[in-house]
Amino acid sequence: MSRYKSTNSSVKSHLSSGSLPKEEVNIVLVGQANVGKSALIVKYLTKRFICEYDPFLEDTYWKPDTVDQQEVLVKVMDTYGKDDKRLPYYLKWADAVLITYSITQQDSFEMALSYLDNIHEYSRSISLSSNELVIILIGNKLDLERNRVIAKADGETIALKFNCAFFETTAADEYEYVQNLFHRTVREVRKERERSNNVTIPSVQSLTTTFCPIEEEEKALPLTLPTSVPTDPLSSSSSSSSSTLFNPPNIGQNVISSSPQTSTLTASFNQRISSSVNAPSPLSGTTIPNNSNTNTISSSSLPTVSSLPTVSTLSFGAGTPSTISSPISVIQKSNISTNTAPTATNSTTARRTKSPKPQIDSQTSLTSSTSAVSAHKDNHSATAKRTPSKVPFLQKIFK
Ligand SMILES: Nc1nc2c(ncn2[C@@H]2O[C@H](COP(=O)(O)OP(=O)(O)OP(=O)(O)O)[C@@H](O)[C@H]2O)c(=O)[nH]1
């Protein structure tokens, strides 16, 4: 895999060329170690499958791509599955989070449940702004069907309960399967941006996806886009304070609960849910990245989890096509800035950049940076305030 690090000079040269797509989509993969996050990312970027990867790298990669005839700069953040305290930081950066587990590892599935729980909890507990977070559950290593311990139905059921899309895929087989996954993610982010702009989108119909090449899949799933896609997704999303929100069926009743007592997931999952909520929380003990320029947001608002009506559950790779329909979860995310992501305007021909680790301390504020990302994302958040949350795990965050 080619690895290039951006340099100031290359940034400048690219600023003048302006050849990167203006639309950007930030995708972060989270999940337990060894589930294949890095392998999926590398497959998407290079079309190659790797057997060895530095598990301690947390990097952001970016790749110009074309999805539905529209250019987009896809930025993908790899995480290393061992430092879950950084989840709030990932969520602030990302437009979409791919919660990944391995179909061969029970504990990775439980960790994925814990991520789902905590992400929803987190979204309920902070002030919500214009951007929305697309959440997708991914069962990886589909090529290891013989070693499967997590039934596909389990993933589907959890995805339905959490109102998120679900994919089974593999990094070890055809490139198109992984490409489909990322392209679908881009589409869902675009849809959320449309929603943020108060553009009415028709309901996505329940879909049956077969393992067709990308071109066929894209034809089968035409993207409903506005007549003009915002040239600057970050700034465009900031204008969506009036975006239409609605609660998915379970939100606020059972799904978001992080306590075993209130979890009402189906009986077949009670044990797993119980173990997941008892498992180390991805957010426990978390502190918020903090920089010098403080942007704070209120934690007092009501939960605003929104959902697109129906998006198919997909399976890429081996196995039979899925016909199960599930809504896709989109959670409004904070517009708190991060200081790590390159932007189209400061990106270079580099495909990979070492992600500067955000400053983390025990203070309560989230901060802006001087990056272009911050400038965009914090445009409407500079005066918002973050206050300690009543939600237990967030109290940990804010203490
Ligand atoms: N058979 C198979 N192996 C995979 C697949 N994806 C990843 N692997 C292997 O699983 C191991 C772990 O993959 P990684 O991509 O490093 O997993 P990770 O989730 O990034 O792990 P951390 O970086 O430790 O968080 C490696 O040996 C990969 O080659 C897959 O789809 N199928």
Short mmCIF file of C-alpha atoms and ligand atoms in Angstrom, two decimals:
data_model
loop_
_atom_site.label_atom_id
_atom_site.label_comp_id
_atom_site.label_asym_id
_atom_site.label_seq_id
_atom_site.Cartn_x
_atom_site.Cartn_y
_atom_site.Cartn_z
CA MET A 1 0.00 0.00 0.00
CA SER A 2 1.30 3.37 -0.87
CA ARG A 3 1.55 5.64 2.03
CA TYR A 4 2.17 9.31 1.67
CA LYS A 5 2.27 11.88 4.30
CA SER A 6 1.00 15.29 3.56
CA THR A 7 3.43 18.11 3.77
CA ASN A 8 2.95 21.80 3.87
CA SER A 9 4.39 22.19 0.45
CA SER A 10 2.10 19.61 -1.03
CA VAL A 11 -0.82 21.24 0.69
CA LYS A 12 0.04 24.50 -0.92
CA SER A 13 0.47 22.99 -4.30
CA HIS A 14 -2.88 21.36 -4.04
CA LEU A 15 -4.56 24.46 -2.85
CA SER A 16 -3.66 26.04 -6.11
CA SER A 17 -4.66 23.07 -8.20
CA GLY A 18 -8.02 22.63 -6.50
CA SER A 19 -8.40 19.23 -8.04
CA LEU A 20 -9.88 17.35 -5.13
CA PRO A 21 -13.61 16.98 -4.92
CA LYS A 22 -15.24 19.63 -2.83
CA GLU A 23 -17.73 17.29 -1.32
CA GLU A 24 -16.29 15.40 1.61
CA VAL A 25 -17.58 12.48 3.57
CA ASN A 26 -15.90 11.47 6.80
CA ILE A 27 -16.23 7.83 7.76
CA VAL A 28 -14.86 6.25 10.91
CA LEU A 29 -14.62 2.55 11.58
CA VAL A 30 -14.86 1.44 15.17
CA GLY A 31 -14.98 -1.98 16.72
CA GLN A 32 -13.00 -4.48 18.66
CA ALA A 33 -9.45 -5.26 17.72
CA ASN A 34 -8.92 -7.74 14.91
CA VAL A 35 -12.37 -7.50 13.42
CA GLY A 36 -10.88 -6.21 10.19
CA LYS A 37 -11.32 -2.46 10.27
CA SER A 38 -7.94 -1.79 8.77
CA ALA A 39 -8.36 -4.55 6.24
CA LEU A 40 -11.65 -3.08 5.04
CA ILE A 41 -10.14 0.36 4.72
CA VAL A 42 -7.08 -0.84 2.90
CA LYS A 43 -9.22 -2.89 0.60
CA TYR A 44 -11.28 0.15 -0.25
CA LEU A 45 -8.23 2.29 -0.82
CA THR A 46 -6.01 -0.15 -2.63
CA LYS A 47 -8.21 -3.04 -3.72
CA ARG A 48 -5.85 -5.30 -1.88
CA PHE A 49 -6.32 -7.49 1.14
CA ILE A 50 -3.67 -7.41 3.80
CA CYS A 51 -2.87 -10.03 6.36
CA GLU A 52 -0.77 -7.92 8.63
CA TYR A 53 -1.44 -4.44 9.76
CA ASP A 54 -0.08 -2.26 12.49
CA PRO A 55 -2.82 -2.48 15.09
CA PHE A 56 -1.74 0.69 16.83
CA LEU A 57 -2.15 3.01 13.92
CA GLU A 58 -4.93 5.50 14.08
CA ASP A 59 -4.85 7.20 10.78
CA THR A 60 -7.04 9.11 8.47
CA TYR A 61 -6.95 8.21 4.83
CA TRP A 62 -8.61 9.92 2.00
CA LYS A 63 -9.41 9.04 -1.50
CA PRO A 64 -11.19 10.91 -4.25
CA ASP A 65 -13.99 8.73 -5.47
CA THR A 66 -17.03 8.96 -7.65
CA VAL A 67 -20.36 7.88 -6.28
CA ASP A 68 -23.41 8.16 -8.48
CA GLN A 69 -21.54 10.24 -11.00
CA GLN A 70 -20.58 12.76 -8.38
CA GLU A 71 -17.08 13.22 -7.14
CA VAL A 72 -16.52 13.00 -3.45
CA LEU A 73 -13.51 13.03 -1.21
CA VAL A 74 -13.94 10.06 1.08
CA LYS A 75 -12.01 10.34 4.29
CA VAL A 76 -11.72 7.22 6.34
CA MET A 77 -10.45 7.09 9.87
CA ASP A 78 -9.03 3.86 11.12
CA THR A 79 -9.15 3.25 14.83
CA TYR A 80 -7.36 0.62 16.76
CA GLY A 81 -10.06 -0.84 18.87
CA LYS A 82 -8.22 -0.63 22.13
CA ASP A 83 -8.69 2.96 23.12
CA ASP A 84 -12.40 3.41 23.21
CA LYS A 85 -12.15 6.54 25.28
CA ARG A 86 -11.78 8.35 22.03
CA LEU A 87 -15.21 7.49 20.75
CA PRO A 88 -16.65 10.97 21.37
CA TYR A 89 -13.84 12.40 19.34
CA TYR A 90 -14.53 10.01 16.48
CA LEU A 91 -18.20 10.90 16.50
CA LYS A 92 -17.49 14.56 16.30
CA TRP A 93 -15.31 14.10 13.30
CA ALA A 94 -17.38 11.62 11.38
CA ASP A 95 -20.36 11.88 9.12
CA ALA A 96 -20.79 8.13 9.33
CA VAL A 97 -19.63 5.52 11.78
CA LEU A 98 -19.22 1.92 10.73
CA ILE A 99 -19.49 -0.27 13.82
CA THR A 100 -17.63 -3.37 12.86
CA TYR A 101 -17.59 -6.85 14.31
CA SER A 102 -16.36 -10.18 13.07
CA ILE A 103 -18.91 -12.88 12.44
CA THR A 104 -16.35 -15.26 13.93
CA GLN A 105 -15.96 -13.47 17.26
CA GLN A 106 -18.73 -13.38 19.82
CA ASP A 107 -17.04 -10.77 21.95
CA SER A 108 -16.63 -8.48 18.98
CA PHE A 109 -20.39 -8.58 18.48
CA GLU A 110 -20.94 -7.69 22.09
CA MET A 111 -18.53 -4.83 21.72
CA ALA A 112 -20.49 -3.65 18.71
CA LEU A 113 -23.63 -3.66 20.82
CA SER A 114 -21.87 -1.63 23.40
CA TYR A 115 -20.84 0.86 20.75
CA LEU A 116 -24.41 1.13 19.50
CA ASP A 117 -25.67 1.65 23.00
CA ASN A 118 -23.17 4.30 23.83
CA ILE A 119 -23.42 6.16 20.58
CA HIS A 120 -27.14 6.50 20.97
CA GLU A 121 -26.70 7.46 24.56
CA TYR A 122 -24.15 10.00 23.62
CA SER A 123 -26.34 11.50 20.95
CA ARG A 124 -29.14 11.95 23.44
CA SER A 125 -27.00 13.74 25.90
CA ILE A 126 -25.44 16.50 23.94
CA SER A 127 -26.72 19.50 22.23
CA LEU A 128 -27.52 18.55 18.72
CA SER A 129 -26.77 20.63 15.75
CA SER A 130 -27.17 20.35 12.09
CA ASN A 131 -24.99 17.47 11.19
CA GLU A 132 -26.29 14.00 11.53
CA LEU A 133 -24.40 10.83 12.02
CA VAL A 134 -25.12 7.82 9.89
CA ILE A 135 -24.61 4.57 11.75
CA ILE A 136 -24.07 1.25 10.04
CA LEU A 137 -23.44 -2.12 11.67
CA ILE A 138 -21.01 -4.32 9.79
CA GLY A 139 -20.38 -8.02 10.21
CA ASN A 140 -17.00 -8.66 8.64
CA LYS A 141 -15.10 -11.82 7.65
CA LEU A 142 -17.97 -13.27 5.74
CA ASP A 143 -15.50 -15.43 3.89
CA LEU A 144 -14.98 -17.37 7.13
CA GLU A 145 -18.49 -18.75 7.05
CA ARG A 146 -17.30 -22.06 8.43
CA ASN A 147 -16.17 -20.29 11.59
CA ARG A 148 -19.25 -18.16 11.97
CA VAL A 149 -20.52 -17.75 15.52
CA ILE A 150 -22.74 -14.73 14.99
CA ALA A 151 -25.76 -15.58 12.92
CA LYS A 152 -26.73 -13.16 10.28
CA ALA A 153 -30.14 -12.95 11.89
CA ASP A 154 -28.50 -11.72 15.08
CA GLY A 155 -26.93 -8.81 13.26
CA GLU A 156 -30.17 -8.06 11.48
CA THR A 157 -32.14 -8.10 14.69
CA ILE A 158 -29.79 -5.78 16.46
CA ALA A 159 -29.72 -3.45 13.48
CA LEU A 160 -33.49 -3.31 13.53
CA LYS A 161 -33.54 -2.65 17.22
CA PHE A 162 -31.09 0.18 16.86
CA ASN A 163 -32.54 1.40 13.61
CA CYS A 164 -29.32 1.18 11.76
CA ALA A 165 -28.35 -0.39 8.49
CA PHE A 166 -26.60 -3.71 8.52
CA PHE A 167 -24.06 -5.22 6.16
CA GLU A 168 -22.20 -8.44 6.14
CA THR A 169 -19.07 -8.26 4.11
CA THR A 170 -15.50 -9.40 3.84
CA ALA A 171 -12.25 -7.69 3.17
CA ALA A 172 -10.83 -10.89 1.80
CA ASP A 173 -12.95 -11.31 -1.31
CA GLU A 174 -14.05 -9.11 -4.17
CA TYR A 175 -13.16 -5.46 -4.03
CA GLU A 176 -16.60 -4.54 -5.25
CA TYR A 177 -18.20 -5.74 -2.05
CA VAL A 178 -16.16 -3.37 0.04
CA GLN A 179 -16.55 -0.61 -2.48
CA ASN A 180 -20.30 -1.06 -2.30
CA LEU A 181 -20.15 -0.68 1.42
CA PHE A 182 -18.34 2.64 1.27
CA HIS A 183 -20.41 3.91 -1.61
CA ARG A 184 -23.57 3.09 0.25
CA THR A 185 -22.23 4.95 3.21
CA VAL A 186 -21.57 8.00 1.06
CA ARG A 187 -25.11 7.82 -0.24
CA GLU A 188 -26.55 7.71 3.23
CA VAL A 189 -24.49 10.70 4.28
CA ARG A 190 -25.70 12.59 1.26
CA LYS A 191 -29.25 11.76 2.16
CA GLU A 192 -28.74 13.11 5.60
CA ARG A 193 -27.32 16.28 4.19
CA GLU A 194 -30.36 16.58 2.02
CA ARG A 195 -32.49 16.20 5.09
CA SER A 196 -30.46 18.83 6.81
CA ASN A 197 -31.21 21.15 3.97
CA ASN A 198 -34.89 20.44 4.33
CA VAL A 199 -35.06 18.77 1.02
CA THR A 200 -37.83 16.24 0.94
CA ILE A 201 -36.61 12.82 0.04
CA PRO A 202 -38.92 10.01 -0.84
CA SER A 203 -38.79 6.97 1.35
CA VAL A 204 -36.21 4.49 0.33
CA GLN A 205 -37.96 1.32 -0.54
CA SER A 206 -37.13 -1.97 0.99
CA LEU A 207 -34.49 -3.37 -1.21
CA THR A 208 -33.18 -6.72 -2.10
CA THR A 209 -29.52 -6.59 -2.84
CA THR A 210 -27.75 -9.26 -4.71
CA PHE A 211 -24.08 -9.58 -5.12
CA CYS A 212 -23.90 -7.78 -8.37
CA PRO A 213 -21.06 -5.65 -9.59
CA ILE A 214 -20.99 -2.12 -8.36
CA GLU A 215 -22.43 -0.68 -11.54
CA GLU A 216 -25.46 -2.90 -11.33
CA GLU A 217 -25.93 -2.23 -7.68
CA GLU A 218 -25.79 1.47 -8.24
CA LYS A 219 -28.30 1.24 -11.03
CA ALA A 220 -30.57 -0.74 -8.79
CA LEU A 221 -30.36 1.85 -6.07
CA PRO A 222 -30.65 5.24 -7.71
CA LEU A 223 -29.73 7.99 -5.38
CA THR A 224 -32.20 10.75 -4.95
CA LEU A 225 -30.13 13.84 -4.83
CA PRO A 226 -31.03 17.46 -4.78
CA THR A 227 -30.59 19.23 -8.04
CA SER A 228 -27.44 20.69 -6.68
CA VAL A 229 -25.29 19.03 -4.13
CA PRO A 230 -23.77 21.44 -1.67
CA THR A 231 -20.29 22.25 -2.70
CA ASP A 232 -19.30 22.52 0.87
CA PRO A 233 -20.98 19.83 2.90
CA LEU A 234 -19.70 21.13 6.16
CA SER A 235 -21.03 24.58 5.75
CA SER A 236 -24.19 23.39 4.12
CA SER A 237 -24.97 21.18 7.02
CA SER A 238 -24.76 24.06 9.37
CA SER A 239 -27.94 25.50 8.04
CA SER A 240 -30.14 22.70 9.13
CA SER A 241 -31.33 23.75 12.49
CA SER A 242 -34.80 23.22 11.22
CA SER A 243 -34.14 19.82 9.81
CA THR A 244 -36.93 17.37 10.17
CA LEU A 245 -36.35 15.02 13.00
CA PHE A 246 -38.26 12.06 14.17
CA ASN A 247 -37.72 9.35 16.67
CA PRO A 248 -37.30 5.83 15.46
CA PRO A 249 -39.66 3.43 17.12
CA ASN A 250 -37.44 2.30 19.92
CA ILE A 251 -35.46 5.35 20.63
CA GLY A 252 -36.04 6.66 24.06
CA GLN A 253 -37.86 3.57 25.14
CA ASN A 254 -35.46 0.75 25.17
CA VAL A 255 -32.79 0.84 22.57
CA ILE A 256 -30.82 3.63 23.98
CA SER A 257 -30.79 2.27 27.42
CA SER A 258 -27.41 1.32 28.66
CA SER A 259 -28.68 -0.48 31.68
CA PRO A 260 -29.55 -4.14 31.73
CA GLN A 261 -32.75 -3.41 33.61
CA THR A 262 -34.21 -1.20 30.97
CA SER A 263 -32.96 -2.93 27.94
CA THR A 264 -35.83 -4.55 26.17
CA LEU A 265 -34.13 -6.12 23.28
CA THR A 266 -35.59 -9.40 22.28
CA ALA A 267 -35.22 -12.34 24.54
CA SER A 268 -32.77 -14.06 22.32
CA PHE A 269 -30.46 -11.13 22.80
CA ASN A 270 -30.98 -10.51 26.44
CA GLN A 271 -27.90 -12.35 27.40
CA ARG A 272 -25.82 -10.57 24.85
CA ILE A 273 -27.21 -7.22 25.68
CA SER A 274 -26.64 -7.88 29.29
CA SER A 275 -23.10 -8.85 28.65
CA SER A 276 -22.61 -5.93 26.39
CA VAL A 277 -23.80 -3.42 28.86
CA ASN A 278 -21.68 -5.03 31.48
CA ALA A 279 -18.72 -5.02 29.19
CA PRO A 280 -16.31 -2.16 29.40
CA SER A 281 -18.06 0.77 27.90
CA PRO A 282 -16.47 2.32 24.86
CA LEU A 283 -17.05 5.62 26.49
CA SER A 284 -16.29 4.86 30.06
CA GLY A 285 -13.73 7.06 31.60
CA THR A 286 -13.70 9.20 28.54
CA THR A 287 -12.40 12.67 28.48
CA ILE A 288 -13.16 15.04 25.73
CA PRO A 289 -10.54 16.30 23.37
CA ASN A 290 -9.66 19.76 24.39
CA ASN A 291 -7.83 22.54 22.72
CA SER A 292 -7.29 26.10 23.55
CA ASN A 293 -10.22 27.62 21.72
CA THR A 294 -13.19 26.38 23.56
CA ASN A 295 -16.41 25.51 21.88
CA THR A 296 -18.93 24.14 24.23
CA ILE A 297 -22.31 22.70 23.68
CA SER A 298 -25.29 22.22 25.84
CA SER A 299 -26.13 18.79 27.12
CA SER A 300 -29.61 19.69 28.09
CA SER A 301 -31.45 19.13 24.89
CA LEU A 302 -33.78 16.28 24.25
CA PRO A 303 -32.59 13.32 22.30
CA THR A 304 -32.82 13.88 18.64
CA VAL A 305 -32.22 10.69 16.87
CA SER A 306 -33.59 10.58 13.43
CA SER A 307 -33.98 7.84 11.00
CA LEU A 308 -34.56 7.32 7.39
CA PRO A 309 -37.57 5.17 6.92
CA THR A 310 -36.25 2.14 5.20
CA VAL A 311 -32.93 1.01 3.97
CA SER A 312 -32.24 -2.53 3.09
CA THR A 313 -30.06 -4.79 5.05
CA LEU A 314 -27.32 -5.77 2.73
CA SER A 315 -24.88 -8.54 2.53
CA PHE A 316 -21.81 -8.28 0.45
CA GLY A 317 -19.68 -11.21 -0.35
CA ALA A 318 -20.54 -14.81 0.15
CA GLY A 319 -23.90 -16.01 1.30
CA THR A 320 -27.38 -15.40 0.15
CA PRO A 321 -28.83 -12.03 -0.64
CA SER A 322 -30.70 -10.44 2.15
CA THR A 323 -34.20 -9.18 1.78
CA ILE A 324 -34.59 -7.87 5.25
CA SER A 325 -35.40 -4.27 5.43
CA SER A 326 -34.28 -2.03 8.17
CA PRO A 327 -34.18 1.65 8.73
CA ILE A 328 -30.86 3.33 8.86
CA SER A 329 -29.94 5.16 11.93
CA VAL A 330 -28.91 8.72 11.74
CA ILE A 331 -28.08 10.58 14.84
CA GLN A 332 -27.67 14.25 14.91
CA LYS A 333 -24.16 14.94 15.84
CA SER A 334 -22.50 17.76 17.52
CA ASN A 335 -20.79 20.33 15.45
CA ILE A 336 -17.94 20.42 17.82
CA SER A 337 -14.76 20.63 15.92
CA THR A 338 -11.86 18.31 15.72
CA ASN A 339 -8.43 19.16 14.68
CA THR A 340 -7.41 16.17 12.72
CA ALA A 341 -9.07 15.96 9.42
CA PRO A 342 -7.67 17.25 6.21
CA THR A 343 -10.12 19.02 4.01
CA ALA A 344 -10.50 19.21 0.33
CA THR A 345 -8.94 22.58 0.40
CA ASN A 346 -5.94 21.59 2.39
CA SER A 347 -5.63 18.08 1.18
CA THR A 348 -2.93 17.01 -1.07
CA THR A 349 -2.25 14.22 -3.41
CA ALA A 350 -1.50 12.25 -0.31
CA ARG A 351 -3.77 9.34 0.31
CA ARG A 352 -2.94 8.94 3.91
CA THR A 353 -2.03 11.19 6.71
CA LYS A 354 -1.07 10.50 10.22
CA SER A 355 -3.89 11.70 12.29
CA PRO A 356 -2.76 14.16 14.89
CA LYS A 357 -4.05 12.91 18.15
CA PRO A 358 -6.42 15.33 19.75
CA GLN A 359 -5.47 16.76 23.02
CA ILE A 360 -7.30 14.97 25.74
CA ASP A 361 -7.51 16.19 29.24
CA SER A 362 -9.89 16.09 32.10
CA GLN A 363 -11.54 19.39 31.41
CA THR A 364 -15.06 19.63 30.27
CA SER A 365 -14.87 21.57 27.10
CA LEU A 366 -14.50 20.57 23.57
CA THR A 367 -12.40 22.73 21.49
CA SER A 368 -11.92 24.06 18.09
CA SER A 369 -8.77 24.06 16.18
CA THR A 370 -7.51 26.30 13.51
CA SER A 371 -8.10 23.73 10.86
CA ALA A 372 -10.42 24.31 8.00
CA VAL A 373 -12.61 21.55 9.29
CA SER A 374 -13.06 23.42 12.49
CA ALA A 375 -13.76 26.61 10.72
CA HIS A 376 -16.59 24.98 8.90
CA LYS A 377 -17.99 22.78 11.55
CA ASP A 378 -17.85 25.26 14.34
CA ASN A 379 -19.40 28.01 12.43
CA HIS A 380 -22.54 27.80 14.47
CA SER A 381 -21.25 26.32 17.64
CA ALA A 382 -18.79 28.75 19.01
CA THR A 383 -21.03 30.00 21.74
CA ALA A 384 -22.81 26.83 22.62
CA LYS A 385 -22.14 25.38 25.99
CA ARG A 386 -21.38 21.92 27.17
CA THR A 387 -22.51 21.14 30.61
CA PRO A 388 -22.25 18.00 32.67
CA SER A 389 -24.75 15.44 31.62
CA LYS A 390 -27.23 13.58 33.73
CA VAL A 391 -26.41 10.49 31.79
CA PRO A 392 -24.06 8.35 33.87
CA PHE A 393 -21.47 7.62 31.28
CA LEU A 394 -21.34 11.21 30.21
CA GLN A 395 -20.78 12.24 33.76
CA LYS A 396 -17.67 10.21 33.47
CA ILE A 397 -16.80 12.08 30.37
CA PHE A 398 -17.27 15.43 31.93
CA LYS A 399 -15.74 14.88 35.26
N1 LIG B 1 -10.44 -14.07 6.48
C1 LIG B 1 -10.52 -12.76 6.73
N2 LIG B 1 -9.58 -12.18 7.48
C2 LIG B 1 -9.68 -10.86 7.72
C3 LIG B 1 -10.73 -10.08 7.19
N3 LIG B 1 -10.55 -8.82 7.61
C4 LIG B 1 -9.44 -8.80 8.34
N4 LIG B 1 -8.91 -10.03 8.42
C5 LIG B 1 -7.73 -10.43 9.15
O1 LIG B 1 -7.99 -10.19 10.53
C6 LIG B 1 -6.80 -9.71 11.17
C7 LIG B 1 -7.10 -8.40 11.82
O2 LIG B 1 -7.39 -7.46 10.79
P1 LIG B 1 -7.21 -5.90 11.04
O3 LIG B 1 -7.65 -5.21 9.81
O4 LIG B 1 -5.84 -5.59 11.53
O5 LIG B 1 -8.24 -5.69 12.23
P2 LIG B 1 -8.53 -4.33 13.01
O6 LIG B 1 -9.96 -4.35 13.37
O7 LIG B 1 -8.05 -3.17 12.23
O8 LIG B 1 -7.66 -4.53 14.30
P3 LIG B 1 -7.03 -3.37 15.25
O9 LIG B 1 -6.20 -2.50 14.34
O10 LIG B 1 -6.21 -4.14 16.24
O11 LIG B 1 -8.16 -2.64 15.87
C8 LIG B 1 -5.72 -9.62 10.10
O12 LIG B 1 -4.96 -10.80 10.14
C9 LIG B 1 -6.52 -9.57 8.81
O13 LIG B 1 -5.82 -10.10 7.74
C10 LIG B 1 -11.71 -10.73 6.39
O14 LIG B 1 -12.68 -10.14 5.89
N5 LIG B 1 -11.56 -12.07 6.20
#
